[in-house]
mmCIF file of C-alpha atoms and ligand atoms in Angstrom:
data_model
loop_
_atom_site.group_PDB
_atom_site.id
_atom_site.type_symbol
_atom_site.label_atom_id
_atom_site.label_comp_id
_atom_site.label_asym_id
_atom_site.label_seq_id
_atom_site.Cartn_x
_atom_site.Cartn_y
_atom_site.Cartn_z
ATOM 1 C CA MET A 1131 0.000 0.000 0.000
ATOM 2 C CA ASP A 1132 1.273 3.493 -0.872
ATOM 3 C CA ILE A 1133 1.392 5.917 2.060
ATOM 4 C CA THR A 1134 2.787 9.444 2.024
ATOM 5 C CA LEU A 1135 5.623 10.074 4.453
ATOM 6 C CA ILE A 1136 5.977 13.829 4.920
ATOM 7 C CA LYS A 1137 9.544 14.485 5.924
ATOM 8 C CA GLY A 1138 9.875 17.818 7.681
ATOM 9 C CA ASP A 1139 12.841 19.560 9.249
ATOM 10 C CA GLY A 1140 14.540 19.758 12.653
ATOM 11 C CA ILE A 1141 14.218 16.400 14.393
ATOM 12 C CA GLY A 1142 11.831 15.410 11.585
ATOM 13 C CA GLU A 1143 14.752 13.906 9.671
ATOM 14 C CA GLU A 1144 15.964 11.740 12.543
ATOM 15 C CA ILE A 1145 12.578 10.388 13.486
ATOM 16 C CA ALA A 1146 11.722 9.770 9.812
ATOM 17 C CA ALA A 1147 14.816 7.542 9.599
ATOM 18 C CA SER A 1148 13.573 5.650 12.650
ATOM 19 C CA VAL A 1149 10.148 5.157 11.009
ATOM 20 C CA ILE A 1150 11.651 3.932 7.738
ATOM 21 C CA ASN A 1151 14.023 1.442 9.408
ATOM 22 C CA ILE A 1152 11.390 0.049 11.755
ATOM 23 C CA THR A 1153 8.740 -0.227 9.029
ATOM 24 C CA ASP A 1154 11.228 -2.133 6.816
ATOM 25 C CA ALA A 1155 11.738 -4.585 9.654
ATOM 26 C CA LEU A 1156 7.978 -4.870 10.228
ATOM 27 C CA ASN A 1157 7.282 -6.243 6.779
ATOM 28 C CA ALA A 1158 3.965 -4.374 6.745
ATOM 29 C CA ASP A 1159 3.654 -4.090 2.958
ATOM 30 C CA ILE A 1160 4.006 -0.304 2.995
ATOM 31 C CA ASN A 1161 5.524 1.649 0.162
ATOM 32 C CA TRP A 1162 6.493 5.104 1.437
ATOM 33 C CA ASP A 1163 5.875 7.960 -0.956
ATOM 34 C CA ILE A 1164 8.438 10.274 0.650
ATOM 35 C CA GLN A 1165 7.679 13.998 0.347
ATOM 36 C CA THR A 1166 9.948 16.633 1.863
ATOM 37 C CA ALA A 1167 8.428 19.808 3.326
ATOM 38 C CA GLY A 1168 9.436 22.705 5.543
ATOM 39 C CA MET A 1169 12.381 25.063 5.839
ATOM 40 C CA ASP A 1170 14.651 22.992 3.623
ATOM 41 C CA VAL A 1171 12.418 23.183 0.561
ATOM 42 C CA ILE A 1172 11.497 26.875 0.827
ATOM 43 C CA GLU A 1173 14.651 27.885 -1.003
ATOM 44 C CA SER A 1174 14.416 25.360 -3.807
ATOM 45 C CA GLU A 1175 10.638 25.314 -4.324
ATOM 46 C CA GLY A 1176 9.432 28.651 -2.965
ATOM 47 C CA SER A 1177 7.029 27.169 -0.415
ATOM 48 C CA PRO A 1178 7.355 25.023 2.725
ATOM 49 C CA LEU A 1179 4.380 22.981 1.494
ATOM 50 C CA PRO A 1180 4.763 22.467 -2.267
ATOM 51 C CA MET A 1181 1.710 21.271 -4.200
ATOM 52 C CA ARG A 1182 3.334 17.868 -4.789
ATOM 53 C CA VAL A 1183 2.966 17.102 -1.045
ATOM 54 C CA LEU A 1184 -0.774 17.783 -1.075
ATOM 55 C CA GLU A 1185 -1.151 15.873 -4.339
ATOM 56 C CA SER A 1186 0.608 12.891 -2.812
ATOM 57 C CA VAL A 1187 -1.720 12.845 0.219
ATOM 58 C CA ARG A 1188 -4.762 13.274 -2.045
ATOM 59 C CA ARG A 1189 -3.537 10.328 -4.123
ATOM 60 C CA ASN A 1190 -2.695 8.009 -1.225
ATOM 61 C CA LYS A 1191 -5.386 9.230 1.230
ATOM 62 C CA ILE A 1192 -3.188 8.425 4.238
ATOM 63 C CA ALA A 1193 -0.005 10.142 5.435
ATOM 64 C CA LEU A 1194 2.432 9.929 8.296
ATOM 65 C CA LYS A 1195 4.027 13.270 9.002
ATOM 66 C CA THR A 1196 7.136 14.326 10.870
ATOM 67 C CA PRO A 1197 7.271 17.880 12.266
ATOM 68 C CA VAL A 1198 7.667 20.905 10.040
ATOM 69 C CA THR A 1199 8.890 24.231 11.458
ATOM 70 C CA THR A 1200 6.575 27.223 11.383
ATOM 71 C CA PRO A 1201 8.662 30.386 11.387
ATOM 72 C CA ILE A 1202 7.401 32.721 14.148
ATOM 73 C CA GLY A 1203 6.112 36.158 13.139
ATOM 74 C CA LYS A 1204 6.248 37.103 9.476
ATOM 75 C CA GLY A 1205 6.656 34.623 6.673
ATOM 76 C CA PHE A 1206 4.824 31.536 5.570
ATOM 77 C CA ARG A 1207 1.544 30.225 6.840
ATOM 78 C CA SER A 1208 1.898 27.207 9.124
ATOM 79 C CA VAL A 1209 2.315 24.021 7.091
ATOM 80 C CA ASN A 1210 0.338 22.142 9.717
ATOM 81 C CA VAL A 1211 -2.605 24.535 9.616
ATOM 82 C CA GLN A 1212 -2.504 24.626 5.810
ATOM 83 C CA LEU A 1213 -2.495 20.819 5.513
ATOM 84 C CA ARG A 1214 -5.416 20.510 7.904
ATOM 85 C CA LYS A 1215 -7.411 23.149 6.021
ATOM 86 C CA GLU A 1216 -6.617 21.986 2.484
ATOM 87 C CA LEU A 1217 -7.504 18.370 3.265
ATOM 88 C CA ASP A 1218 -10.330 19.299 5.642
ATOM 89 C CA LEU A 1219 -8.800 17.209 8.428
ATOM 90 C CA TYR A 1220 -11.333 18.489 10.902
ATOM 91 C CA ALA A 1221 -10.626 16.210 13.857
ATOM 92 C CA ASN A 1222 -7.407 16.224 15.801
ATOM 93 C CA LEU A 1223 -7.155 13.166 17.998
ATOM 94 C CA ARG A 1224 -4.584 12.971 20.768
ATOM 95 C CA PRO A 1225 -4.688 9.994 23.123
ATOM 96 C CA CYS A 1226 -2.652 10.528 26.328
ATOM 97 C CA TYR A 1227 -1.973 7.537 28.547
ATOM 98 C CA ASN A 1228 0.781 6.341 30.866
ATOM 99 C CA LEU A 1229 3.557 4.320 29.266
ATOM 100 C CA PRO A 1230 5.624 1.628 30.983
ATOM 101 C CA SER A 1231 8.609 2.835 33.021
ATOM 102 C CA VAL A 1232 7.924 6.496 32.183
ATOM 103 C CA LYS A 1233 7.797 8.156 35.585
ATOM 104 C CA THR A 1234 4.991 10.676 35.992
ATOM 105 C CA ARG A 1235 3.105 12.306 38.837
ATOM 106 C CA PHE A 1236 -0.090 10.326 38.184
ATOM 107 C CA ASP A 1237 -0.803 6.700 37.276
ATOM 108 C CA ASN A 1238 -3.683 5.404 35.169
ATOM 109 C CA VAL A 1239 -4.119 8.561 33.132
ATOM 110 C CA ASP A 1240 -6.089 7.684 30.017
ATOM 111 C CA ILE A 1241 -7.442 10.793 28.323
ATOM 112 C CA VAL A 1242 -8.330 11.309 24.683
ATOM 113 C CA VAL A 1243 -8.273 14.901 23.481
ATOM 114 C CA VAL A 1244 -10.544 15.610 20.512
ATOM 115 C CA ARG A 1245 -9.729 19.038 19.104
ATOM 116 C CA GLU A 1246 -11.560 20.897 16.351
ATOM 117 C CA ASN A 1247 -8.948 21.494 13.705
ATOM 118 C CA THR A 1248 -10.197 23.916 11.070
ATOM 119 C CA GLU A 1249 -11.416 27.157 12.621
ATOM 120 C CA ASP A 1250 -11.351 29.258 15.824
ATOM 121 C CA LEU A 1251 -8.370 31.650 15.994
ATOM 122 C CA TYR A 1252 -6.500 29.315 13.630
ATOM 123 C CA ALA A 1253 -8.648 30.484 10.724
ATOM 124 C CA GLY A 1254 -5.756 32.916 10.261
ATOM 125 C CA ILE A 1255 -7.913 36.022 9.892
ATOM 126 C CA GLU A 1256 -5.774 38.758 11.392
ATOM 127 C CA ARG A 1257 -5.236 42.385 10.608
ATOM 128 C CA GLN A 1258 -3.195 45.301 11.768
ATOM 129 C CA VAL A 1259 -5.800 47.872 12.746
ATOM 130 C CA ASP A 1260 -3.190 50.579 13.211
ATOM 131 C CA GLU A 1261 0.407 50.752 14.298
ATOM 132 C CA ASN A 1262 -0.465 49.886 17.896
ATOM 133 C CA THR A 1263 -3.373 47.522 17.463
ATOM 134 C CA ALA A 1264 -3.785 44.118 15.876
ATOM 135 C CA GLU A 1265 -6.833 41.915 15.817
ATOM 136 C CA SER A 1266 -7.462 38.206 15.256
ATOM 137 C CA ILE A 1267 -10.880 36.859 14.478
ATOM 138 C CA LYS A 1268 -12.223 33.778 16.198
ATOM 139 C CA ILE A 1269 -14.537 31.862 13.880
ATOM 140 C CA ILE A 1270 -16.853 29.192 15.259
ATOM 141 C CA THR A 1271 -19.534 27.659 13.039
ATOM 142 C CA ARG A 1272 -22.386 25.323 13.874
ATOM 143 C CA LYS A 1273 -21.362 22.963 11.071
ATOM 144 C CA ALA A 1274 -17.800 22.497 12.331
ATOM 145 C CA SER A 1275 -18.890 22.346 15.978
ATOM 146 C CA GLU A 1276 -21.507 19.686 15.294
ATOM 147 C CA ARG A 1277 -19.256 17.489 13.203
ATOM 148 C CA ILE A 1278 -16.417 17.529 15.760
ATOM 149 C CA SER A 1279 -18.933 16.804 18.531
ATOM 150 C CA LYS A 1280 -20.294 13.889 16.534
ATOM 151 C CA PHE A 1281 -16.727 12.674 15.958
ATOM 152 C CA ALA A 1282 -16.018 12.760 19.716
ATOM 153 C CA PHE A 1283 -19.186 10.844 20.592
ATOM 154 C CA ASP A 1284 -18.691 8.296 17.806
ATOM 155 C CA TYR A 1285 -15.111 7.804 19.003
ATOM 156 C CA ALA A 1286 -16.386 7.304 22.557
ATOM 157 C CA VAL A 1287 -18.908 4.678 21.445
ATOM 158 C CA LYS A 1288 -16.410 2.830 19.250
ATOM 159 C CA ASN A 1289 -13.706 2.779 21.907
ATOM 160 C CA ASN A 1290 -15.856 1.924 24.934
ATOM 161 C CA ARG A 1291 -15.412 5.303 26.558
ATOM 162 C CA LYS A 1292 -17.870 6.439 29.215
ATOM 163 C CA GLU A 1293 -17.864 10.238 29.052
ATOM 164 C CA VAL A 1294 -17.374 13.180 26.716
ATOM 165 C CA CYS A 1295 -16.535 16.460 28.446
ATOM 166 C CA VAL A 1296 -16.864 19.640 26.384
ATOM 167 C CA VAL A 1297 -14.364 22.364 27.291
ATOM 168 C CA THR A 1298 -15.068 26.031 26.502
ATOM 169 C CA LYS A 1299 -14.994 29.557 27.898
ATOM 170 C CA ALA A 1300 -18.644 30.085 27.091
ATOM 171 C CA ASN A 1301 -19.138 32.383 30.083
ATOM 172 C CA ILE A 1302 -16.865 34.955 28.410
ATOM 173 C CA CYS A 1303 -17.022 34.164 24.684
ATOM 174 C CA LYS A 1304 -20.774 33.823 24.914
ATOM 175 C CA LEU A 1305 -21.514 33.766 21.191
ATOM 176 C CA SER A 1306 -18.562 31.806 19.767
ATOM 177 C CA ASP A 1307 -17.857 29.315 22.565
ATOM 178 C CA GLY A 1308 -21.581 29.400 23.324
ATOM 179 C CA LEU A 1309 -22.268 28.057 19.833
ATOM 180 C CA PHE A 1310 -19.659 25.322 20.265
ATOM 181 C CA LEU A 1311 -21.148 24.346 23.630
ATOM 182 C CA ASN A 1312 -24.726 24.336 22.358
ATOM 183 C CA SER A 1313 -23.749 22.220 19.373
ATOM 184 C CA ALA A 1314 -22.099 19.694 21.689
ATOM 185 C CA ARG A 1315 -25.186 19.675 23.918
ATOM 186 C CA GLU A 1316 -27.440 18.963 20.960
ATOM 187 C CA ILE A 1317 -25.273 16.168 19.613
ATOM 188 C CA SER A 1318 -24.961 14.648 23.110
ATOM 189 C CA ASN A 1319 -28.724 14.045 23.150
ATOM 190 C CA LYS A 1320 -28.241 11.475 20.411
ATOM 191 C CA TYR A 1321 -25.852 9.430 22.561
ATOM 192 C CA PRO A 1322 -27.774 8.493 25.725
ATOM 193 C CA ASN A 1323 -25.206 5.860 26.693
ATOM 194 C CA ILE A 1324 -22.305 8.313 26.869
ATOM 195 C CA ARG A 1325 -22.196 10.653 29.851
ATOM 196 C CA PHE A 1326 -21.983 14.343 28.899
ATOM 197 C CA ARG A 1327 -20.137 16.900 30.975
ATOM 198 C CA GLU A 1328 -19.354 20.597 30.569
ATOM 199 C CA ILE A 1329 -16.372 22.445 32.013
ATOM 200 C CA LEU A 1330 -14.699 25.841 31.579
ATOM 201 C CA VAL A 1331 -11.189 25.666 30.187
ATOM 202 C CA ASP A 1332 -9.451 27.365 33.129
ATOM 203 C CA ASN A 1333 -11.080 25.014 35.629
ATOM 204 C CA CYS A 1334 -10.324 22.095 33.307
ATOM 205 C CA CYS A 1335 -6.583 22.933 33.395
ATOM 206 C CA MET A 1336 -6.582 23.092 37.179
ATOM 207 C CA GLN A 1337 -8.504 19.827 37.471
ATOM 208 C CA LEU A 1338 -6.158 18.170 34.982
ATOM 209 C CA VAL A 1339 -3.045 18.918 37.004
ATOM 210 C CA GLN A 1340 -4.741 17.959 40.292
ATOM 211 C CA ASN A 1341 -6.828 14.956 39.373
ATOM 212 C CA PRO A 1342 -6.487 13.887 35.729
ATOM 213 C CA ASN A 1343 -8.051 10.481 36.351
ATOM 214 C CA GLN A 1344 -11.521 12.040 36.385
ATOM 215 C CA PHE A 1345 -11.332 12.755 32.628
ATOM 216 C CA ASP A 1346 -12.102 10.453 29.727
ATOM 217 C CA VAL A 1347 -12.736 12.093 26.309
ATOM 218 C CA LEU A 1348 -12.226 15.878 26.134
ATOM 219 C CA LEU A 1349 -13.886 17.836 23.321
ATOM 220 C CA LEU A 1350 -12.454 21.291 22.574
ATOM 221 C CA PRO A 1351 -12.377 24.085 20.005
ATOM 222 C CA ASN A 1352 -9.058 24.569 18.230
ATOM 223 C CA LEU A 1353 -7.039 26.899 20.489
ATOM 224 C CA TYR A 1354 -7.979 25.371 23.843
ATOM 225 C CA GLY A 1355 -7.437 21.956 22.251
ATOM 226 C CA ASP A 1356 -3.914 22.868 21.212
ATOM 227 C CA ILE A 1357 -2.980 24.070 24.688
ATOM 228 C CA VAL A 1358 -4.782 21.407 26.709
ATOM 229 C CA SER A 1359 -3.387 18.567 24.609
ATOM 230 C CA ASP A 1360 0.181 19.701 25.359
ATOM 231 C CA LEU A 1361 -0.791 19.855 29.030
ATOM 232 C CA CYS A 1362 -2.100 16.282 28.799
ATOM 233 C CA ALA A 1363 1.082 15.204 27.004
ATOM 234 C CA GLY A 1364 3.023 16.629 29.949
ATOM 235 C CA LEU A 1365 0.924 14.571 32.361
ATOM 236 C CA VAL A 1366 2.054 11.310 30.801
ATOM 237 C CA GLY A 1367 5.720 12.051 30.138
ATOM 238 C CA GLY A 1368 6.095 14.910 27.690
ATOM 239 C CA LEU A 1369 6.099 15.632 24.007
ATOM 240 C CA GLY A 1370 8.508 12.843 23.097
ATOM 241 C CA ILE A 1371 5.782 10.245 23.622
ATOM 242 C CA ALA A 1372 2.619 12.121 22.609
ATOM 243 C CA GLN A 1373 0.973 10.674 19.513
ATOM 244 C CA GLY A 1374 -1.640 12.345 17.325
ATOM 245 C CA ALA A 1375 -3.814 12.104 14.248
ATOM 246 C CA ASN A 1376 -5.688 14.523 11.997
ATOM 247 C CA ILE A 1377 -8.740 12.905 10.506
ATOM 248 C CA GLY A 1378 -11.241 14.063 7.880
ATOM 249 C CA GLU A 1379 -13.908 12.464 5.703
ATOM 250 C CA ASP A 1380 -11.489 11.612 2.904
ATOM 251 C CA TYR A 1381 -7.951 11.778 4.297
ATOM 252 C CA ALA A 1382 -6.030 11.123 7.491
ATOM 253 C CA VAL A 1383 -2.613 12.436 8.502
ATOM 254 C CA PHE A 1384 -0.930 10.852 11.523
ATOM 255 C CA GLU A 1385 1.705 12.874 13.352
ATOM 256 C CA PRO A 1386 3.308 13.384 16.738
ATOM 257 C CA VAL A 1387 2.080 16.280 18.878
ATOM 258 C CA HIS A 1388 5.562 17.759 19.143
ATOM 259 C CA GLY A 1389 7.184 20.239 16.792
ATOM 260 C CA SER A 1390 10.545 20.175 15.061
ATOM 261 C CA ALA A 1391 12.476 20.877 18.303
ATOM 262 C CA PRO A 1392 15.309 22.831 16.650
ATOM 263 C CA ASP A 1393 17.219 22.919 19.957
ATOM 264 C CA ILE A 1394 17.956 19.188 19.749
ATOM 265 C CA ALA A 1395 17.907 18.682 15.964
ATOM 266 C CA GLY A 1396 20.815 16.835 14.348
ATOM 267 C CA LYS A 1397 22.103 15.478 17.665
ATOM 268 C CA ASP A 1398 20.529 12.022 17.379
ATOM 269 C CA ILE A 1399 18.852 12.450 20.779
ATOM 270 C CA ALA A 1400 15.193 12.906 19.741
ATOM 271 C CA ASN A 1401 12.667 10.432 21.037
ATOM 272 C CA PRO A 1402 10.862 8.705 18.124
ATOM 273 C CA THR A 1403 8.194 7.154 20.401
ATOM 274 C CA ALA A 1404 5.522 9.757 19.554
ATOM 275 C CA ILE A 1405 5.771 9.221 15.815
ATOM 276 C CA LEU A 1406 5.981 5.431 16.183
ATOM 277 C CA LEU A 1407 2.809 5.336 18.297
ATOM 278 C CA SER A 1408 1.190 7.616 15.709
ATOM 279 C CA GLU A 1409 2.276 5.144 13.032
ATOM 280 C CA ALA A 1410 0.811 2.235 15.019
ATOM 281 C CA GLU A 1411 -2.499 4.119 15.161
ATOM 282 C CA MET A 1412 -2.215 4.668 11.411
ATOM 283 C CA PHE A 1413 -1.919 0.907 10.882
ATOM 284 C CA ASN A 1414 -5.050 0.367 12.979
ATOM 285 C CA TYR A 1415 -6.874 3.037 10.975
ATOM 286 C CA ILE A 1416 -6.081 1.332 7.648
ATOM 287 C CA GLY A 1417 -7.123 -2.024 9.094
ATOM 288 C CA ASN A 1418 -3.648 -3.538 9.472
ATOM 289 C CA ILE A 1419 -4.254 -4.340 13.136
ATOM 290 C CA GLN A 1420 -1.436 -6.889 13.220
ATOM 291 C CA ALA A 1421 1.207 -4.333 12.214
ATOM 292 C CA GLY A 1422 -0.329 -1.782 14.598
ATOM 293 C CA ASN A 1423 -0.136 -4.166 17.548
ATOM 294 C CA GLN A 1424 3.306 -5.454 16.608
ATOM 295 C CA LEU A 1425 4.742 -1.946 16.436
ATOM 296 C CA LYS A 1426 3.051 -0.644 19.602
ATOM 297 C CA ASP A 1427 4.003 -3.782 21.582
ATOM 298 C CA ALA A 1428 7.649 -3.477 20.531
ATOM 299 C CA VAL A 1429 7.802 0.199 21.552
ATOM 300 C CA LEU A 1430 6.166 -0.525 24.930
ATOM 301 C CA LYS A 1431 8.396 -3.534 25.537
ATOM 302 C CA THR A 1432 11.497 -1.442 24.819
ATOM 303 C CA LEU A 1433 10.369 1.150 27.366
ATOM 304 C CA ARG A 1434 9.405 -1.558 29.856
ATOM 305 C CA ASP A 1435 12.948 -2.908 29.574
ATOM 306 C CA GLY A 1436 14.169 0.487 30.776
ATOM 307 C CA ILE A 1437 15.525 1.534 27.380
ATOM 308 C CA LYS A 1438 14.847 5.242 27.059
ATOM 309 C CA THR A 1439 15.981 8.400 25.294
ATOM 310 C CA ALA A 1440 17.313 11.450 27.173
ATOM 311 C CA ASP A 1441 13.947 13.260 27.452
ATOM 312 C CA LEU A 1442 12.703 10.332 29.559
ATOM 313 C CA GLY A 1443 15.857 10.202 31.668
ATOM 314 C CA GLY A 1444 17.619 7.513 29.634
ATOM 315 C CA ASN A 1445 20.853 7.539 27.683
ATOM 316 C CA TYR A 1446 19.871 5.898 24.396
ATOM 317 C CA SER A 1447 20.269 7.889 21.197
ATOM 318 C CA CYS A 1448 17.429 7.981 18.675
ATOM 319 C CA SER A 1449 19.229 5.487 16.416
ATOM 320 C CA LYS A 1450 20.164 3.074 19.258
ATOM 321 C CA PHE A 1451 16.628 3.224 20.663
ATOM 322 C CA THR A 1452 15.371 2.415 17.150
ATOM 323 C CA LYS A 1453 17.636 -0.653 16.953
ATOM 324 C CA GLU A 1454 16.312 -1.868 20.306
ATOM 325 C CA ILE A 1455 12.728 -1.577 19.032
ATOM 326 C CA ILE A 1456 13.616 -3.519 15.883
ATOM 327 C CA ALA A 1457 15.114 -6.263 18.062
ATOM 328 C CA ARG A 1458 11.766 -6.560 19.872
ATOM 329 C CA LEU A 1459 9.414 -6.577 16.867
HETATM 330 P P1 ATP B 2587 5.643 23.823 17.573
HETATM 331 O O1 ATP B 2587 5.262 25.240 17.765
HETATM 332 O O2 ATP B 2587 6.066 23.477 16.190
HETATM 333 O O3 ATP B 2587 4.661 22.862 18.160
HETATM 334 P P2 ATP B 2587 7.355 24.097 19.845
HETATM 335 O O4 ATP B 2587 8.369 25.174 19.699
HETATM 336 O O5 ATP B 2587 6.139 24.311 20.657
HETATM 337 O O6 ATP B 2587 6.973 23.563 18.390
HETATM 338 P P3 ATP B 2587 8.445 21.501 20.114
HETATM 339 O O7 ATP B 2587 9.334 21.537 18.930
HETATM 340 O O8 ATP B 2587 7.215 20.702 19.998
HETATM 341 O O9 ATP B 2587 8.091 22.952 20.521
HETATM 342 O O10 ATP B 2587 9.246 21.018 21.375
HETATM 343 C C1 ATP B 2587 9.413 21.711 22.573
HETATM 344 C C2 ATP B 2587 10.594 21.102 23.309
HETATM 345 O O11 ATP B 2587 10.293 19.771 23.711
HETATM 346 C C3 ATP B 2587 11.788 20.968 22.354
HETATM 347 O O12 ATP B 2587 12.552 22.115 22.396
HETATM 348 C C4 ATP B 2587 12.503 19.736 22.854
HETATM 349 O O13 ATP B 2587 13.427 20.077 23.831
HETATM 350 C C5 ATP B 2587 11.382 18.892 23.456
HETATM 351 N N1 ATP B 2587 10.951 17.840 22.515
HETATM 352 C C6 ATP B 2587 9.944 17.913 21.615
HETATM 353 N N2 ATP B 2587 9.835 16.771 20.924
HETATM 354 C C7 ATP B 2587 10.783 15.939 21.389
HETATM 355 C C8 ATP B 2587 11.182 14.602 21.058
HETATM 356 N N3 ATP B 2587 10.576 13.869 20.101
HETATM 357 N N4 ATP B 2587 12.217 14.073 21.729
HETATM 358 C C9 ATP B 2587 12.837 14.770 22.692
HETATM 359 N N5 ATP B 2587 12.509 16.015 23.052
HETATM 360 C C10 ATP B 2587 11.499 16.629 22.413
#
């Protein structure tokens, strides 16, 4: 099967090598359609996300993506945001759960963050009002709010989850977050077997760092979803292990939550766990459950054996950690 592998920059290169080597060893019948994106292709192709990358994902329907740097301030539009918009990948799914031998403050955390991926402040509608004032527009529509709510409830049903908790600031953003909340309420009525809960985002953050075990599936608009999912990643061991997926009607792009981490790029110390768990989820999504289980089991077994990269307190390089996973496939 042809699958697009979007190779970004920063630690993207190192973790892409890990993916390619491990997938070769898996024998999963995958043919990577490798597409480079990001800082390195701006000079040669004039854009961090050349059309050929989008065409490849449209052709193959499924992609695994390593991080791509978004330059801060002026410059190009975020590749991540652009990909999600162009392919209408409206649901961002980020499961956060404890992994073996990764020491964290809480045990038995098992939260799935479902984040709306196409609108809110990420619609990119900003303007400079005058020299001293800038404004960003927060867009929330009923259509997008209902479909992400439906996605969260369907996910809960399919994965034997008990509760969906919608997270907003509807007491302040009464119209925009109010619309998101009302849409979630309406959709919840169609799922009598899933408990429905509402919480304000500030309280949610406090509750998460005090008692994360109370949460099951969290449903959030784009900006709160971005922030809260990093918080949840921190609860279970940090960005190096946090997997993610962007899912739409026609396409799905699997990717780690973390960015290109320029501070550690090129040093062979990045943790590839997040992208490998994202890849395992990708296998499950395309129905290759055997490859998904084989890959996830090998990663967990490696961690259980105390083999860890520096971000988790270990001393294995990215490439040595990769070899240990291959040995356990
Ligand atoms: P973005 O805005 O693109 O999400 P960011 O600047 O918020 O990126 P990341 O690149 O995601 O930040 O990473 C933040 C820090 O976490 C990095 O500087 C790095 O030290 C650490 N980190 C992220 N991913 C990994 C990883 N896979 N392995 C080890 N450390 C990581």
